[in-house]
Short mmCIF file of C-alpha atoms in Angstrom, two decimals:
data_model
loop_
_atom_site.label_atom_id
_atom_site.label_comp_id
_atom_site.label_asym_id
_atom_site.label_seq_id
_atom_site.Cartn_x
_atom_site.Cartn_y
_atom_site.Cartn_z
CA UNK A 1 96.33 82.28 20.43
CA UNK A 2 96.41 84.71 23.16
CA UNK A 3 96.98 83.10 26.45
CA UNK A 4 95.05 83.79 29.41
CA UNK A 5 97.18 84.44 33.08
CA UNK A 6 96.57 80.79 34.72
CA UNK A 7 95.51 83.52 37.83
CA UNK A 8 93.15 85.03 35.97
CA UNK A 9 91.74 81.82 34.75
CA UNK A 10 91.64 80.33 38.77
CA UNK A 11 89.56 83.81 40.04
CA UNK A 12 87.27 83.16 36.73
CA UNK A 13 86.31 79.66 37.24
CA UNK A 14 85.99 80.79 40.86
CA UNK A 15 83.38 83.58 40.14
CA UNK A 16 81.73 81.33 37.36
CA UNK A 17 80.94 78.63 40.04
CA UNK A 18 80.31 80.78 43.03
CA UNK A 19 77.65 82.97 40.42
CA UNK A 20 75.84 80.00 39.42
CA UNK A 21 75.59 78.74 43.20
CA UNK A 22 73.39 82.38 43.28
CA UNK A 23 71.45 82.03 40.36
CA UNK A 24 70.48 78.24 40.82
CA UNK A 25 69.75 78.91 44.30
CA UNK A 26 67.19 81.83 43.82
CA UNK A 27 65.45 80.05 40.99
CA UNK A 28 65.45 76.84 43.68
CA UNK A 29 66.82 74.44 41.47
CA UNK A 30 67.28 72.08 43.76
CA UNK A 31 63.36 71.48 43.33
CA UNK A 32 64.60 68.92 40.32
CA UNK A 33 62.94 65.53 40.74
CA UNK A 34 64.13 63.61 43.83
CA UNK A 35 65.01 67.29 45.43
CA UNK A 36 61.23 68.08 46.02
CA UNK A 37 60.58 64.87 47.89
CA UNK A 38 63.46 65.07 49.94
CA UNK A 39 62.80 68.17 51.01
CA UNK A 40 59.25 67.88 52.17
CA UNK A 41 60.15 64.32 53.87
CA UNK A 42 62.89 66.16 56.31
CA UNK A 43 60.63 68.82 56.72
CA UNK A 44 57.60 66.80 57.26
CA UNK A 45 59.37 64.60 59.78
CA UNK A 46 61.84 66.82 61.29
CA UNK A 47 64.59 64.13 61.03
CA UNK A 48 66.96 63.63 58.75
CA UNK A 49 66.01 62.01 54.98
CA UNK A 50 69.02 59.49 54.51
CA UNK A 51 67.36 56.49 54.01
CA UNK A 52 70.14 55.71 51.97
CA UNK A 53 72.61 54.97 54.87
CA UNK A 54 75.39 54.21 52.00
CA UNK A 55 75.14 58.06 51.32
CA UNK A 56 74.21 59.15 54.98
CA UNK A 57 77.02 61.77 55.26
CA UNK A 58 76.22 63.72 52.31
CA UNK A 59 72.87 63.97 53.49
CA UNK A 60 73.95 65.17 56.89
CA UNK A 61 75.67 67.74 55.26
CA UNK A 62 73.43 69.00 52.53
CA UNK A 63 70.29 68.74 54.97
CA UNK A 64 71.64 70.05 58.31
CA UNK A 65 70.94 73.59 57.24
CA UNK A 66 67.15 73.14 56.33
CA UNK A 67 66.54 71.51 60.01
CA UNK A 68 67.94 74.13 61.61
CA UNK A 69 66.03 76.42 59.66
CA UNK A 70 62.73 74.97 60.46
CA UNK A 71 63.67 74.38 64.00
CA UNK A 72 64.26 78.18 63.96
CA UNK A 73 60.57 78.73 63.07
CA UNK A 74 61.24 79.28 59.29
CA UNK A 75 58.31 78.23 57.39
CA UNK A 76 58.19 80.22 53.94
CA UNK A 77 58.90 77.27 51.54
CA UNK A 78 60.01 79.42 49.07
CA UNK A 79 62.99 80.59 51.19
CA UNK A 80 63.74 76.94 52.21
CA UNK A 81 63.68 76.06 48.77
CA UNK A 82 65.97 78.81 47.81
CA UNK A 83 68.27 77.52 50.84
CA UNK A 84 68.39 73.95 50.26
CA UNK A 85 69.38 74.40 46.66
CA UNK A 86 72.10 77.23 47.72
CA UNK A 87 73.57 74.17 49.95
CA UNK A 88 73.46 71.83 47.31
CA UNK A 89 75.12 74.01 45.25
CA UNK A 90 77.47 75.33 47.62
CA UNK A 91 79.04 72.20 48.67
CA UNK A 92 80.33 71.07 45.52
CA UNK A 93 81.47 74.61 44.58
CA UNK A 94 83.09 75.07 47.87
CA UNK A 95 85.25 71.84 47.34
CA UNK A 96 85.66 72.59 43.75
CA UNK A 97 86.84 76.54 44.85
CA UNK A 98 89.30 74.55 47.02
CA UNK A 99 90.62 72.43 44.82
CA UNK A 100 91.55 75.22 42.72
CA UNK A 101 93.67 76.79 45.13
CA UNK A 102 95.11 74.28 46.01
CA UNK A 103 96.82 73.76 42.15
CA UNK A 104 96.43 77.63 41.08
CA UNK A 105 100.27 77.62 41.30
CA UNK A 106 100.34 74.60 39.09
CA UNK A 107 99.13 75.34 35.65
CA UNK A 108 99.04 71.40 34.22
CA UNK A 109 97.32 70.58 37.45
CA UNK A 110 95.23 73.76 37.56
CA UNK A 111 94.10 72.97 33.61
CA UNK A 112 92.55 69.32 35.04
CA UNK A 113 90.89 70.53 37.70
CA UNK A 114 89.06 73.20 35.66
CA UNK A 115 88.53 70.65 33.07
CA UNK A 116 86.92 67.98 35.55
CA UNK A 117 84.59 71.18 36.42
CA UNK A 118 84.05 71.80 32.59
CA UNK A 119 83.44 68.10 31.77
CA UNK A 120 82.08 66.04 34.60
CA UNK A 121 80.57 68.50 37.11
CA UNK A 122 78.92 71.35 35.06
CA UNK A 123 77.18 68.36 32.39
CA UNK A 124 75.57 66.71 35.52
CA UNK A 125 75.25 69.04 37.94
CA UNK A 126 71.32 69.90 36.83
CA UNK A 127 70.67 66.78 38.86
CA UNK A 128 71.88 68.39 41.93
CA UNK A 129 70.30 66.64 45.11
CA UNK A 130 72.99 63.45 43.47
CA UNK A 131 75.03 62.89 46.35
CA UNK A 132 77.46 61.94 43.48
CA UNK A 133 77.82 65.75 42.84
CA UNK A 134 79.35 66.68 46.37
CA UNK A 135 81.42 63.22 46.02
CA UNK A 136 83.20 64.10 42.46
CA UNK A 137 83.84 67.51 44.01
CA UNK A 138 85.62 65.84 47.42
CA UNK A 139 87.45 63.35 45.65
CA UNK A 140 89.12 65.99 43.23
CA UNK A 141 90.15 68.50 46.81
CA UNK A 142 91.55 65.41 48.30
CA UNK A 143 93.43 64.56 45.10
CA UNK A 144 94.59 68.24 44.93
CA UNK A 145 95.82 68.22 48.49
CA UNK A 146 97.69 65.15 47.74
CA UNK A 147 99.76 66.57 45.59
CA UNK A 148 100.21 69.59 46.89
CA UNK A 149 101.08 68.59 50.32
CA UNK A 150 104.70 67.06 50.45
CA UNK A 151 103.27 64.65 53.04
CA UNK A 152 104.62 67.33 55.85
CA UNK A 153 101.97 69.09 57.11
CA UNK A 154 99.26 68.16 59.70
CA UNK A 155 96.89 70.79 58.04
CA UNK A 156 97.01 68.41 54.89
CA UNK A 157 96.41 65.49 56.80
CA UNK A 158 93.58 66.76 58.69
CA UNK A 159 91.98 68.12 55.87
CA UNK A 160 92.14 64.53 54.46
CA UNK A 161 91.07 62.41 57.15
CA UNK A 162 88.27 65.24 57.09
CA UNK A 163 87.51 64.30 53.06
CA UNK A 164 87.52 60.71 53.85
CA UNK A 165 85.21 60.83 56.67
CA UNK A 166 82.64 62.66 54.02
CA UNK A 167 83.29 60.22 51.71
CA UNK A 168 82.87 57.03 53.86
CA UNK A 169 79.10 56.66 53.52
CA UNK A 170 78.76 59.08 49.98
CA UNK A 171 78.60 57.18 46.83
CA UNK A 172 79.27 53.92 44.93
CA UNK A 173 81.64 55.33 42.94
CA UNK A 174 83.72 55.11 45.79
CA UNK A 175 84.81 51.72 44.79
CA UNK A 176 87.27 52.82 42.43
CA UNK A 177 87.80 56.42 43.93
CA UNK A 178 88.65 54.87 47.36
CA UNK A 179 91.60 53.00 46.45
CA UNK A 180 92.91 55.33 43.80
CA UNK A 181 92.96 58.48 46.58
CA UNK A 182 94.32 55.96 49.57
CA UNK A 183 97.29 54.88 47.11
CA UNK A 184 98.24 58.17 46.32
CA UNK A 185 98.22 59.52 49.67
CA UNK A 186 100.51 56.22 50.60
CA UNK A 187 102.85 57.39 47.93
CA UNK A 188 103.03 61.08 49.01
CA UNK A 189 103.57 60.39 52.34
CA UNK A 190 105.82 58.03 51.80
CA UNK A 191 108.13 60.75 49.54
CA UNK A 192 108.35 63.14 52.47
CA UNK A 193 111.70 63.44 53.76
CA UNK A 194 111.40 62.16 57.50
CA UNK A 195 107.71 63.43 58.59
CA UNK A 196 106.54 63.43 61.79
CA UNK A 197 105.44 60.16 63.29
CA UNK A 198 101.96 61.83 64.42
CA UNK A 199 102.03 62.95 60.84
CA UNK A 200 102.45 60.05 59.43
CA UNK A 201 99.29 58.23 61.55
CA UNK A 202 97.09 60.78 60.46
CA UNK A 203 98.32 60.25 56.57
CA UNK A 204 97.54 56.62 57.05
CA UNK A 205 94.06 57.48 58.88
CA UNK A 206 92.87 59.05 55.70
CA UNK A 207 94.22 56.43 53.70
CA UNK A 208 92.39 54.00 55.63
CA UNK A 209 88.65 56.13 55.61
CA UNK A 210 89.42 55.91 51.73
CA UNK A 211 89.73 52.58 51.80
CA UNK A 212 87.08 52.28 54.26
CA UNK A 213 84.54 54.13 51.80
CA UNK A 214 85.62 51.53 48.99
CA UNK A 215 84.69 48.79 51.09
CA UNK A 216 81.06 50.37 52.33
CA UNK A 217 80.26 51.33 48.05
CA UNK A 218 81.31 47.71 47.42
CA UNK A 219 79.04 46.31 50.29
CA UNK A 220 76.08 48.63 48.98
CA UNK A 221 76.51 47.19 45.26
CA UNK A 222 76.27 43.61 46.39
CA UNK A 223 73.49 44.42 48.46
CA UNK A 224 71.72 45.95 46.07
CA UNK A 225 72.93 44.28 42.83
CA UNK A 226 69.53 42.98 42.13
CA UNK A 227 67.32 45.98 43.61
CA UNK A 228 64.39 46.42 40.69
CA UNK A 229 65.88 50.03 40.98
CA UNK A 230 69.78 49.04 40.42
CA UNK A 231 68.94 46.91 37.49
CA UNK A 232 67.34 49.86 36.03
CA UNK A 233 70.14 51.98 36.78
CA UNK A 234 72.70 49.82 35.14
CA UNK A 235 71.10 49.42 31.43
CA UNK A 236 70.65 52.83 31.29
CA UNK A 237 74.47 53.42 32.46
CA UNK A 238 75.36 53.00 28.44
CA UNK A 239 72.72 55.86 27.56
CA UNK A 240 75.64 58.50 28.45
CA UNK A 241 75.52 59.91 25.00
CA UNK A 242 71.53 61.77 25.54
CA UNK A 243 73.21 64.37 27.69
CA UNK A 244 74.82 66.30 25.16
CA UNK A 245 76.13 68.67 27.59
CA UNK A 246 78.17 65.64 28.73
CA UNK A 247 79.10 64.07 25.26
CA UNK A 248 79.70 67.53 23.87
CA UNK A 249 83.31 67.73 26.19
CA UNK A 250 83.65 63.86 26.75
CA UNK A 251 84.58 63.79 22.67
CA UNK A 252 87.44 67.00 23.09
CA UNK A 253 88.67 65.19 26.27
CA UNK A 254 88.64 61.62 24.24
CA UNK A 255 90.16 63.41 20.66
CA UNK A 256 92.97 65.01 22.84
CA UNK A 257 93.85 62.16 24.81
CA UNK A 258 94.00 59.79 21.97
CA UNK A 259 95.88 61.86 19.56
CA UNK A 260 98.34 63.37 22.39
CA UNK A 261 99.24 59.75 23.70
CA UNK A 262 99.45 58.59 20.06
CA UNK A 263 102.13 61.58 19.15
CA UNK A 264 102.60 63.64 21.74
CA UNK A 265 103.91 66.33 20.04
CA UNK A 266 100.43 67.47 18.26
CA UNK A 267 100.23 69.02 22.22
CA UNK A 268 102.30 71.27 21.04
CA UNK A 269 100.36 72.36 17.92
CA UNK A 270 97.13 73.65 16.94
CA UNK A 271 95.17 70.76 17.10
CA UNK A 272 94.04 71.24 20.68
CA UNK A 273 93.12 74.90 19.89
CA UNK A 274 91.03 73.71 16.89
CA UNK A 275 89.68 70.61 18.63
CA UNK A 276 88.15 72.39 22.04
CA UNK A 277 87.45 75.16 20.18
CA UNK A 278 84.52 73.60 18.12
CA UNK A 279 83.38 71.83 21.27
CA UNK A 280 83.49 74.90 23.04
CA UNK A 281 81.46 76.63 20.56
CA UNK A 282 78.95 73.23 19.99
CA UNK A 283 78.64 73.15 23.82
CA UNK A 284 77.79 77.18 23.69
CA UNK A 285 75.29 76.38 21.08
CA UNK A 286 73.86 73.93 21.79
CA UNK A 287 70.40 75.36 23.49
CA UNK A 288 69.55 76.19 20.21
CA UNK A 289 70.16 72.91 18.51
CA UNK A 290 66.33 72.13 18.15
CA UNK A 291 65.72 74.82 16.26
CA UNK A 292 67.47 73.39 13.35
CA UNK A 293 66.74 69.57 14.91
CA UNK A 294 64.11 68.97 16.69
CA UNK A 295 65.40 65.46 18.77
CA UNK A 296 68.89 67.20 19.96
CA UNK A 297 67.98 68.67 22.97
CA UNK A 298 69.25 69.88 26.16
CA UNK A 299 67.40 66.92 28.23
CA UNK A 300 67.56 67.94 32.31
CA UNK A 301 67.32 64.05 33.22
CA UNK A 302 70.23 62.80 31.67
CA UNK A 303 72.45 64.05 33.96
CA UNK A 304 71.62 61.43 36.32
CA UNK A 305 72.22 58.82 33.59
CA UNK A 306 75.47 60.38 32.31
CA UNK A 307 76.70 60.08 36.15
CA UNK A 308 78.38 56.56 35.51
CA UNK A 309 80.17 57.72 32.74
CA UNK A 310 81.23 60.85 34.79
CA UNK A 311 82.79 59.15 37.49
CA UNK A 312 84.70 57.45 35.13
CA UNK A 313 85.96 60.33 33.22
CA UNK A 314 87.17 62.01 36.53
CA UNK A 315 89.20 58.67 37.52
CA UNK A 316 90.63 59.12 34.21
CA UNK A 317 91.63 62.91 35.10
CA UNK A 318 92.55 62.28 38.68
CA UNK A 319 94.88 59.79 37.33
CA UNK A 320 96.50 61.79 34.76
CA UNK A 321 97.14 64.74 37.71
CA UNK A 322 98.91 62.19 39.73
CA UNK A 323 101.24 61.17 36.84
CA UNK A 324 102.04 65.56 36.23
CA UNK A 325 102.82 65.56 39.69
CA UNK A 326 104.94 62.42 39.46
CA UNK A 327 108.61 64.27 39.68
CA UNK A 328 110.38 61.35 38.48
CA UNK A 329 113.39 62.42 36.28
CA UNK A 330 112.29 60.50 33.16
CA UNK A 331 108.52 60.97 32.84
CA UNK A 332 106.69 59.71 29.63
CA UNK A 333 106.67 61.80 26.98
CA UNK A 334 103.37 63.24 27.10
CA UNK A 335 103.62 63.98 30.43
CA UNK A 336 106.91 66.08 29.42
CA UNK A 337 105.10 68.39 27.17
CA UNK A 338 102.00 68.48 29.12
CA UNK A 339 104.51 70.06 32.20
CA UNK A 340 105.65 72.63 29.80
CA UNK A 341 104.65 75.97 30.36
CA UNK A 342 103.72 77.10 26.93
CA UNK A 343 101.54 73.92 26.49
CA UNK A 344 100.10 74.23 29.98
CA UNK A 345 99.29 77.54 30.10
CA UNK A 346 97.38 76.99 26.44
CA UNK A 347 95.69 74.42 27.73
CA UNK A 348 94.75 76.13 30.66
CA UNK A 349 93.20 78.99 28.78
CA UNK A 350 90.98 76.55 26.08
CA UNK A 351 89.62 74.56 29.17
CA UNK A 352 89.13 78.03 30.85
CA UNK A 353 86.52 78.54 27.49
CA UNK A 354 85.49 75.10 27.55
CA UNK A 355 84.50 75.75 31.23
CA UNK A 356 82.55 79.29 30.59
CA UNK A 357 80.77 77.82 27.30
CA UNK A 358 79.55 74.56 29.89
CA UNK A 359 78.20 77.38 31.86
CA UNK A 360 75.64 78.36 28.86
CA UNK A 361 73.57 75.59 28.26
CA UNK A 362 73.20 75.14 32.05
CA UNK A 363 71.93 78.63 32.66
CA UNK A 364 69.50 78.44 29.57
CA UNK A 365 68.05 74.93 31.05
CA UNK A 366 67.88 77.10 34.87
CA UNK A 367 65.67 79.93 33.42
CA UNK A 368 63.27 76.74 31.97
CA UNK A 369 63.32 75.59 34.94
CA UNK A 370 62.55 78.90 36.20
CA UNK A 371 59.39 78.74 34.00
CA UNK A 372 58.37 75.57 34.81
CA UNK A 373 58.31 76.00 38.77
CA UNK A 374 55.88 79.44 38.06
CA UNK A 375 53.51 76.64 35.71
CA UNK A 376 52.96 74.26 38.68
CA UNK A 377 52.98 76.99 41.02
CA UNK A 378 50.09 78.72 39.42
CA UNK A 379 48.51 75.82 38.65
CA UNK A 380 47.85 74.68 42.74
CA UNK A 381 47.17 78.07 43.71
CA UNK A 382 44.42 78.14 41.28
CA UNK A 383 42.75 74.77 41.76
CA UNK A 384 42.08 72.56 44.22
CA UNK A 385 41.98 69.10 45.08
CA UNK A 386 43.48 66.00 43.15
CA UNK A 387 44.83 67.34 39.69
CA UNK A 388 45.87 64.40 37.50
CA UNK A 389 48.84 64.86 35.84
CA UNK A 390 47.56 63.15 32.91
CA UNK A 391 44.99 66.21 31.87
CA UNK A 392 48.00 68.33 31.94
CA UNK A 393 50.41 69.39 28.86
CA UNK A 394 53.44 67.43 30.21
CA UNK A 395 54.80 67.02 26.87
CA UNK A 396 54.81 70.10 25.76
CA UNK A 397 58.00 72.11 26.01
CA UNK A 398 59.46 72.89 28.16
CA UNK A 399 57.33 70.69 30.31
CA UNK A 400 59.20 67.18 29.25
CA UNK A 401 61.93 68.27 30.50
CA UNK A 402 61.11 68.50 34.01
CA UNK A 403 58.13 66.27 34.89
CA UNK A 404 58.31 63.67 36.91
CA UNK A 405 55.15 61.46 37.88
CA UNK A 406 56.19 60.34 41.54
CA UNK A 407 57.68 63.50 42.64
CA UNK A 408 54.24 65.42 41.34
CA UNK A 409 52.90 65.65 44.46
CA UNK A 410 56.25 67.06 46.51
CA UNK A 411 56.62 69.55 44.17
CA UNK A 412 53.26 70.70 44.45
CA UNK A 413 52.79 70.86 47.74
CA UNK A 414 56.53 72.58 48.01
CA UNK A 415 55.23 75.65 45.74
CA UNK A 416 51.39 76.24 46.92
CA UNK A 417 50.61 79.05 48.88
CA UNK A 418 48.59 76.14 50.98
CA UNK A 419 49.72 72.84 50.99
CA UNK A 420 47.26 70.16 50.57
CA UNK A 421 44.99 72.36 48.72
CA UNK A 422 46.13 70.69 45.78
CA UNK A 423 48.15 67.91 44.35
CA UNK A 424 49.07 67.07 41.27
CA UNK A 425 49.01 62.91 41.01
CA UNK A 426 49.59 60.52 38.18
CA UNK A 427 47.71 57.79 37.52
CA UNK A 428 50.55 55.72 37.33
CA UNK A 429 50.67 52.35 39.70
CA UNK A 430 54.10 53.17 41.11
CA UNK A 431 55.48 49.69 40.05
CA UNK A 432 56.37 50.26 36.75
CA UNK A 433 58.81 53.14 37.74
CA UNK A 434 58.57 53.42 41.42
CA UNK A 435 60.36 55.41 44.02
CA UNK A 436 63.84 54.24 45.24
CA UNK A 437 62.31 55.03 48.63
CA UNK A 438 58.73 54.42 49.12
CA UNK A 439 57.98 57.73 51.22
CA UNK A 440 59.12 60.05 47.95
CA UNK A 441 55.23 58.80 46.61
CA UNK A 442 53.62 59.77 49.34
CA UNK A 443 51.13 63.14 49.71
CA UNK A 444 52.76 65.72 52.23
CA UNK A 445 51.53 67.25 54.64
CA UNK A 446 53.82 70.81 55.36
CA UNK A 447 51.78 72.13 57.91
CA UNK A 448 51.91 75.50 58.62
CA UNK A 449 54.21 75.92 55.43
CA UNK A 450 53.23 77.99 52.46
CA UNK A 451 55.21 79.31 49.65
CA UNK A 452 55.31 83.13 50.44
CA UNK A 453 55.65 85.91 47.60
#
């Protein structure tokens, strides 16, 4: 197998993420489900929509820009659209883009972190507004810098104390994230030959916000253990296996793993070439899977139930960088041939694929998407009124994919050329599957906004 230069696998990944930021941004894809509420609820209300204050600071972040917009005078929703999903997008990417320089001189470290994009961003990143998306993405930089630091350099540890401050208020997963990132910071700084005092308090501040975020996620899941909308959340956390674009990679990642720690010498071999190969090629494929089976398809909502699983899958890979960056003169023996450069570097190019083929069934699910947004669009500039989303075709494809009863009337008043002309409402009592936050139901207003051609 030809080998791809690990540099020109880093500046591909790079353009792959920083293309898809464009595309999902013009075709305003963070629109999906909860994104259309949000947005008209900060817009509607000038203020800032983090109910959630477990996840405040990834709100800050991702929302910041659309205030200032509006308090600018912007009022095309169209553009706003197109802007909040560009900083959705962006921030993840952006983190992602750093982590990857971070390693790019470090092909076994440089091969996880294009795998974590491959196999735990790109599979449930269609679910974008997730504040779990710009959380996998800081978690993975701040594990890069980690190891790439030496525990010398107050650039490091600012940047860190900088991650952890994002990730104080972000996302449960922070549980297990926290204390995994604050013990390998501890051990890096703790390797440095004589650091800086000052250096050393700032090591130990970011250490600390990790641990600090592990303790808020923990507090939020005993609050809301027995929240109607957390005990929903949890039996579906087993569903994983309905987003194919998730299961697809998950069963490479799980075939490698097993049958390098079981001999790791078939590293070596062919048998990763043959294995990610054929998921590469299933995942590239797999838009057209209905055609031949109607039930396997490419199904935009489980993304957010394959998150779980996700976050677990990139512990798993965080892990496995620390123990490649683990210099200890006697390393295990997988972690031996997983350091060599001929096994690196192959593995580096077949995640590379693994990555580019992810990128297929995510664009072919964006131009749905694409088609979708003109449906509703058309649909409120032609009527008027209440529009029940019963009458409608909602589960005919592509529709299925995308509908979402409570969210109905966001999105329509997001994409009408004059909001509150016309809604589109289910008929649905809101109990059965209600809102996490109670405003998302409500009709907005968006006065003086209009979607502009």
């Amino acid at each position: 197998m030809r080998k791809v230069p690990h540099f020109a696998a880093y500046r591909g990944v790079i353009v792959l993420l920083w293309a898809l930021v464009i595309y999902n941004a013009v075709e305003c894809r963070g629109l999906f489900w909860d994104g259309s509420s949000f947005l008209v609820n900060l817009l509607d209300r000038e203020r800032f929509h983090d109910f959630y204050a477990a996840r405040a600071h990834v709100d800050w972040l991702t929302q910041a820009p659309m205030l200032l917009l509006a308090d600018a005078g912007m009022r095309d929703t169209r553009l706003l659209a197109m802007a909040y999903s560009a900083t959705l997008f962006a921030v993840p990417a952006a983190l992602y883009h750093f982590a990857l320089a971070r390693v790019r001189h470090h092909p076994p470290l440089l091969a996880a972190v294009v795998a974590i994009v491959a196999a735990v961003y790109l599979p449930t990143s269609f679910f974008i507004v997730g504040e779990y998306n710009a959380t996998f993405a800081a978690v993975t930089a701040a594990m890069a810098v980690t190891l790439t630091t030496g525990g010398r350099s107050v650039r490091d540890a600012a940047i860190l104390c900088v991650l952890g401050a994002l990730c104080l208020r972000s996302y449960e997963a922070m549980v297990y994230f926290g204390p995994l990132l604050a013990a390998a910071i501890v051990w890096e700084s703790r390797r440095a030959a004589s650091p800086d005092f000052g250096i050393r308090v700032l090591y130990a501040l970011a250490a600390l916000a990790f641990i600090g975020a592990a303790v808020v996620s923990a507090v939020t899941i005993v609050d809301y253990w027995d929240h109607p909308h957390f005990l929903k959340v949890r039996s579906t956390s087993v569903d994983f296996w309905q987003n194919m674009q998730f299961a697809i990679p998950l069963a490479g990642c799980v075939i490698c793993g097993a049958a390098g720690l079981r001999r790791p010498s078939w590293l070596q071999g062919r048998g990763p070439l043959i294995v990610l190969g054929v998921v590469a090629a299933l995942l590239a494929l797999s838009p057209w899977w209905r055609v031949v089976h109607p039930p396997s398809i490419l199904y935009p909502p489980s993304h957010y139930v394959a998150r779980q699983a996700a976050g677990i899958l990139l512990a798993v890979l965080l892990g496995g960088m620390w123990l490649l960056a683990d210099r200890r003169r006697d390393p295990p023996a997988v972690v031996a041939i997983l350091r060599e450069t001929a096994v690196s570097r192959r593995l580096l190019t077949l995640v590379t694929a693994l990555t580019f083929a992810a990128a297929v069934p995510d664009i072919a699910l964006t131009r749905l998407w694409a088609g979708y947004l003109d449906s509703v669009r058309g649909l409120v500039d032609e009527r008027s009124g209440i529009i029940r989303a019963e009458t409608l075709p909602l589960h005919d494809w592509p529709n299925k994919l995308f509908f979402q009863d409570w969210s109905f009337p966001a999105l329509s008043a997001i994409v009408s050329r004059t909001p509150g002309k016309a809604y589109v409402v289910s008929d649905q009592d809101y109990l059965s599957n209600p809102p996490f936050e109670p405003e998302c139901g409500l009709l907005p207003r968006l006065s003086g906004y209009g979607w502009r051609r």
